[in-house]
PDB file of C-alpha atoms and ligand atoms in Angstrom:
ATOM      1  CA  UNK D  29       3.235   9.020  -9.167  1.00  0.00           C
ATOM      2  CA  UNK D  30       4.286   8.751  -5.660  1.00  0.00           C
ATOM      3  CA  UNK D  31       2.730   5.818  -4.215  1.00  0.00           C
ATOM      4  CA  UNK D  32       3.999   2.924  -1.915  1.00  0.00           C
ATOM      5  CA  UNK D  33       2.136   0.434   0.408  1.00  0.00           C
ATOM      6  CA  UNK D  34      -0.318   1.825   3.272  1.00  0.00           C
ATOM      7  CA  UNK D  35      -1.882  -0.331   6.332  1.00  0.00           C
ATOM      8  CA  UNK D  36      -5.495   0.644   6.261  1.00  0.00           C
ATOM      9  CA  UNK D  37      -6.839  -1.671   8.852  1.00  0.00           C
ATOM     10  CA  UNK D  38      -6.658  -4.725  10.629  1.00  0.00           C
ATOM     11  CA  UNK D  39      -8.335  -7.471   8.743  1.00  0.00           C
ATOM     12  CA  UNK D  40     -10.626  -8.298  11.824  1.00  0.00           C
ATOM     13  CA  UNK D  41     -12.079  -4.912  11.630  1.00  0.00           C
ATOM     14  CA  UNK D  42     -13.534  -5.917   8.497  1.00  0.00           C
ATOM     15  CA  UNK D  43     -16.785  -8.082   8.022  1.00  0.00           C
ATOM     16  CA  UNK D  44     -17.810 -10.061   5.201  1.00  0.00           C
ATOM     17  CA  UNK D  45     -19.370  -8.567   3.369  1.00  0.00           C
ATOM     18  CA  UNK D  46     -17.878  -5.101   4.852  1.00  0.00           C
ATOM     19  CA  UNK D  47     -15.971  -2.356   3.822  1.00  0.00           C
ATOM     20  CA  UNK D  48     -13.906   0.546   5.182  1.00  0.00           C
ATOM     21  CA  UNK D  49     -12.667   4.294   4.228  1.00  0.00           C
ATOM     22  CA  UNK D  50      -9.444   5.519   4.238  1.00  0.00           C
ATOM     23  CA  UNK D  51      -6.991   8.234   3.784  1.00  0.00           C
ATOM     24  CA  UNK D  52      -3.510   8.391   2.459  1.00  0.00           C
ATOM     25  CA  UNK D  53      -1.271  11.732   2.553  1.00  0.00           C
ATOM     26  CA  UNK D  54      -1.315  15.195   4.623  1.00  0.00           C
ATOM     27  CA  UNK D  55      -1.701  17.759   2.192  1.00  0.00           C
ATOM     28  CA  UNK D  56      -4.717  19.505   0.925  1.00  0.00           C
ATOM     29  CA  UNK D  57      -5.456  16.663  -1.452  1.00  0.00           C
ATOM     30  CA  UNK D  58      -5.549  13.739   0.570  1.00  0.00           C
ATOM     31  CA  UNK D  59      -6.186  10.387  -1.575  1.00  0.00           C
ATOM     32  CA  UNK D  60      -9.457   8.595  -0.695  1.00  0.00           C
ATOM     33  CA  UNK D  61     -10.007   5.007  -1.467  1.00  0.00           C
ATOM     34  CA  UNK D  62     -12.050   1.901   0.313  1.00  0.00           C
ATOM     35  CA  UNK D  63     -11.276  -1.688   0.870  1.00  0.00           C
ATOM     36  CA  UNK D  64     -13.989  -4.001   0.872  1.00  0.00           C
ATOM     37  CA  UNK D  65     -14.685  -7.757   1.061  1.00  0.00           C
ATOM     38  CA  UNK D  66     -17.495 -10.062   0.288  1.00  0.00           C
ATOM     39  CA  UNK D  67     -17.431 -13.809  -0.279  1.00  0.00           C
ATOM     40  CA  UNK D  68     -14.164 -14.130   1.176  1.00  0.00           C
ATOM     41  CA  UNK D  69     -12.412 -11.554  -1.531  1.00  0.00           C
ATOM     42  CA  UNK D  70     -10.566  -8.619  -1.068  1.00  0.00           C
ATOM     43  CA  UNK D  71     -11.134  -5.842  -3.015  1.00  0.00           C
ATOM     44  CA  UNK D  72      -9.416  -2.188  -3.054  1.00  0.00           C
ATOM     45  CA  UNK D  73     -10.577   0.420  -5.160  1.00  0.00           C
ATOM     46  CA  UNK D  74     -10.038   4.532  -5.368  1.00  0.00           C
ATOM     47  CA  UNK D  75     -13.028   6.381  -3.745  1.00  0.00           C
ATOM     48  CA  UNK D  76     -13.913   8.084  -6.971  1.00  0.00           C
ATOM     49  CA  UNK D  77     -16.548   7.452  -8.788  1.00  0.00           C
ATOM     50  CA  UNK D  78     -16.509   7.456 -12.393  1.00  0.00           C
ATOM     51  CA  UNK D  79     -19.782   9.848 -12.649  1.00  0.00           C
ATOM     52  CA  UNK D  80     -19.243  12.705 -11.215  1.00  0.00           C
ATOM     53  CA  UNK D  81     -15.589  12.170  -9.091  1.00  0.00           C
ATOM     54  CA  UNK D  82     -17.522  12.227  -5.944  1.00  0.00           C
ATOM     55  CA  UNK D  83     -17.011   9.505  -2.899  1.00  0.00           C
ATOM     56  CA  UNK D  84     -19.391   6.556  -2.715  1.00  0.00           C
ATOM     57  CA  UNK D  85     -20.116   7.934   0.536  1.00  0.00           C
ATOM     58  CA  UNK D  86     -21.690  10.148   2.568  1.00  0.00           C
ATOM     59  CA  UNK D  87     -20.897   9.317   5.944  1.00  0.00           C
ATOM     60  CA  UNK D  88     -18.172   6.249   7.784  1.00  0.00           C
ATOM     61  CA  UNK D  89     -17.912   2.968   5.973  1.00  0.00           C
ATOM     62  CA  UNK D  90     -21.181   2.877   3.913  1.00  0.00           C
ATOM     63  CA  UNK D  91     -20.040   1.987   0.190  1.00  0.00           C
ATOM     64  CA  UNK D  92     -22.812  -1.416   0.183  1.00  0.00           C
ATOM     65  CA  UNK D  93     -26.432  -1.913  -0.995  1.00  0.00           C
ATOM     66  CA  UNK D  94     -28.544  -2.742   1.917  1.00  0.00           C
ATOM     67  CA  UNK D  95     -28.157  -6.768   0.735  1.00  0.00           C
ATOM     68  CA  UNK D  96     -24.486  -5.951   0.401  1.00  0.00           C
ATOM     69  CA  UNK D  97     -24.014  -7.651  -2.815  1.00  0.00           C
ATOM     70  CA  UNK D  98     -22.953  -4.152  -4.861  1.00  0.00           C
ATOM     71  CA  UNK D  99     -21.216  -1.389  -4.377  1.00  0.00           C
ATOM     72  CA  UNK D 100     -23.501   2.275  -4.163  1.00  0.00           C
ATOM     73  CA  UNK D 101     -22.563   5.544  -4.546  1.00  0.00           C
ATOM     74  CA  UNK D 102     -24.696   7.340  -2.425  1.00  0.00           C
ATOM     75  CA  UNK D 103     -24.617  10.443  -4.262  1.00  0.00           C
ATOM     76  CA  UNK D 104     -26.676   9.596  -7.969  1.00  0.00           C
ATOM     77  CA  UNK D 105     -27.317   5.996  -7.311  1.00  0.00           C
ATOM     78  CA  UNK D 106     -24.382   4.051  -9.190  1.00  0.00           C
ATOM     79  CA  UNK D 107     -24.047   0.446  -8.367  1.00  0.00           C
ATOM     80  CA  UNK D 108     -20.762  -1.412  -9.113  1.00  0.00           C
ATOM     81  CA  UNK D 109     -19.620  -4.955  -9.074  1.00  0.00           C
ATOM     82  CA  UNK D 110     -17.633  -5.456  -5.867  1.00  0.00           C
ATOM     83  CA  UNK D 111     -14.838  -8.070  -7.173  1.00  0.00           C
ATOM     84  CA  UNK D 112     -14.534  -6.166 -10.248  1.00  0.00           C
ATOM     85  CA  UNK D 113     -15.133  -2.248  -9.468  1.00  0.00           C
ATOM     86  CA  UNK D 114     -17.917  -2.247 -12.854  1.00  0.00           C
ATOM     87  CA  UNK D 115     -20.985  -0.358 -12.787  1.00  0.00           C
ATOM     88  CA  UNK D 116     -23.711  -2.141 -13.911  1.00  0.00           C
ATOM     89  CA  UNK D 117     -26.532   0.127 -13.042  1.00  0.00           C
ATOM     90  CA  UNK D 118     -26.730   3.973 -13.440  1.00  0.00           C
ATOM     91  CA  UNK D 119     -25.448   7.239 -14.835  1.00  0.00           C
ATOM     92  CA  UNK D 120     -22.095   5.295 -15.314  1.00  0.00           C
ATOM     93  CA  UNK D 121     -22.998   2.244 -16.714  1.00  0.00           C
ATOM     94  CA  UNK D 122     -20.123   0.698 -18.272  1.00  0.00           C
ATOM     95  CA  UNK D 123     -17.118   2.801 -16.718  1.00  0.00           C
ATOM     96  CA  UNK D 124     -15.458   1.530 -13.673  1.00  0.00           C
ATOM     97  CA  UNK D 125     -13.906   1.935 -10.225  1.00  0.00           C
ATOM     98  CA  UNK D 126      -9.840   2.866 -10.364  1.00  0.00           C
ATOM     99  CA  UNK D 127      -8.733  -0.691  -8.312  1.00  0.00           C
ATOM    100  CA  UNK D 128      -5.525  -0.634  -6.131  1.00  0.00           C
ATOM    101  CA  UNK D 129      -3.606  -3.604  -4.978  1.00  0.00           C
ATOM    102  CA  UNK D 130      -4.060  -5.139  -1.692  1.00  0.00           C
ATOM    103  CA  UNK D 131      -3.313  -7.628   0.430  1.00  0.00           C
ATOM    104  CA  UNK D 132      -2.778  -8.738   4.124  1.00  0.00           C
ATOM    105  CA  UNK D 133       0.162  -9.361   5.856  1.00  0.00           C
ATOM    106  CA  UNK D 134       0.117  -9.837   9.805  1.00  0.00           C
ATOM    107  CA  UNK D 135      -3.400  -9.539   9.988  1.00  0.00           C
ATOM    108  CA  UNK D 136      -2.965  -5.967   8.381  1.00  0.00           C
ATOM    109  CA  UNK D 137      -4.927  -4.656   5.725  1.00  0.00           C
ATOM    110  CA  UNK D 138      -2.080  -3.299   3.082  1.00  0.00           C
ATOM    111  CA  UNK D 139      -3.273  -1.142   0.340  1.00  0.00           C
ATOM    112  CA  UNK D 140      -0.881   0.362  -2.503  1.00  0.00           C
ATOM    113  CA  UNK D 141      -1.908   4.030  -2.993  1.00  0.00           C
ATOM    114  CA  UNK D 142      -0.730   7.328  -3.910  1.00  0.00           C
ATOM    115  CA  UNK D 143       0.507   9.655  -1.073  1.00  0.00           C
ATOM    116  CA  UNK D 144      -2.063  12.641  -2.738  1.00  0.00           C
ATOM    117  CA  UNK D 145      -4.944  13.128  -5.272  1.00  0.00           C
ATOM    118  CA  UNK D 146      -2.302  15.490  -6.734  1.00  0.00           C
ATOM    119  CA  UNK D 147      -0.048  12.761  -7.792  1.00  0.00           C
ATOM    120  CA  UNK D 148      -2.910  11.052  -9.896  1.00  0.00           C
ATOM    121  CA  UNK D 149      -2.762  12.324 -13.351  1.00  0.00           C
ATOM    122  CA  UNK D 150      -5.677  13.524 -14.665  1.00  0.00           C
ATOM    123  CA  UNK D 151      -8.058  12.525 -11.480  1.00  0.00           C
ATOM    124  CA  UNK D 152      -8.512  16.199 -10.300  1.00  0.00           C
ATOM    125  CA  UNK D 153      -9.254  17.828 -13.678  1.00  0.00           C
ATOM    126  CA  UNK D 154     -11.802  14.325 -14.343  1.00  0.00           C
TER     127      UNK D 154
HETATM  128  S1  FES C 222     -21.182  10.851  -8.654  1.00  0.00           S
HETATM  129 FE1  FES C 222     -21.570   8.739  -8.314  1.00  0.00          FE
HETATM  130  S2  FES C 222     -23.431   8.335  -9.312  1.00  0.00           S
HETATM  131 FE2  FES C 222     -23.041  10.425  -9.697  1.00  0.00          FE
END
């Protein structure tokens, strides 16, 4: 798998709790994935969900429950822990979120990611 570190964001774009999309890769299967933080934690996680392989979201940066205590996918309803990537509620009860490494460096947002979808064995043909 080709993957190496990507800045997503600055960390002052982010609120607590708040979360943001991005993209890694130019091809025609860009990887998708999210940072997100809440209670001072930060969390990185594949924009996948376990269900049916579709983003958590519909639209910008909304991954959170209204109370922003979960994680949502928007499209069936699936709610996840946010420090852990479980889902605790939903058609995927018990499965999880695919977590990446992150960290900050220079008040940068660094996520390590794959440079495609393609390069993730087995995500496409989930
Ligand atoms: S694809 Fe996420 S709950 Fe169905």
């Amino acid at each position: 798998m080709n993957e190496r570190e990507w800045p997503v964001c600055g960390e002052d774009e982010l609120g607590d709790p708040g979360a943001h999309a991005f993209e890694t890769g130019d091809g025609d299967w860009p990887f998708r994935g999210f940072v997100v933080r809440s209670q001072g934690g930060l969390y990185a996680y594949a924009n996948v969900c376990p269900h049916r392989q579709h983003p958590l979201n519909l639209v910008g940066d909304d991954f959170l429950t209204p109370d922003g205590t979960l994680l949502r996918c928007a499209s069936h309803g699936a709610m996840f822990e946010i420090a852990t990537g479980h889902c605790v509620l939903g058609p995927c009860t018990g499965q999880a979120l695919i977590s990446l490494p992150v960290r900050v460096a220079d008040g940068r947002v660094l996520v390590t990611a794959p440079d495609s979808l393609e390069s993730v064995p087995g995500l496409l043909s989930r």
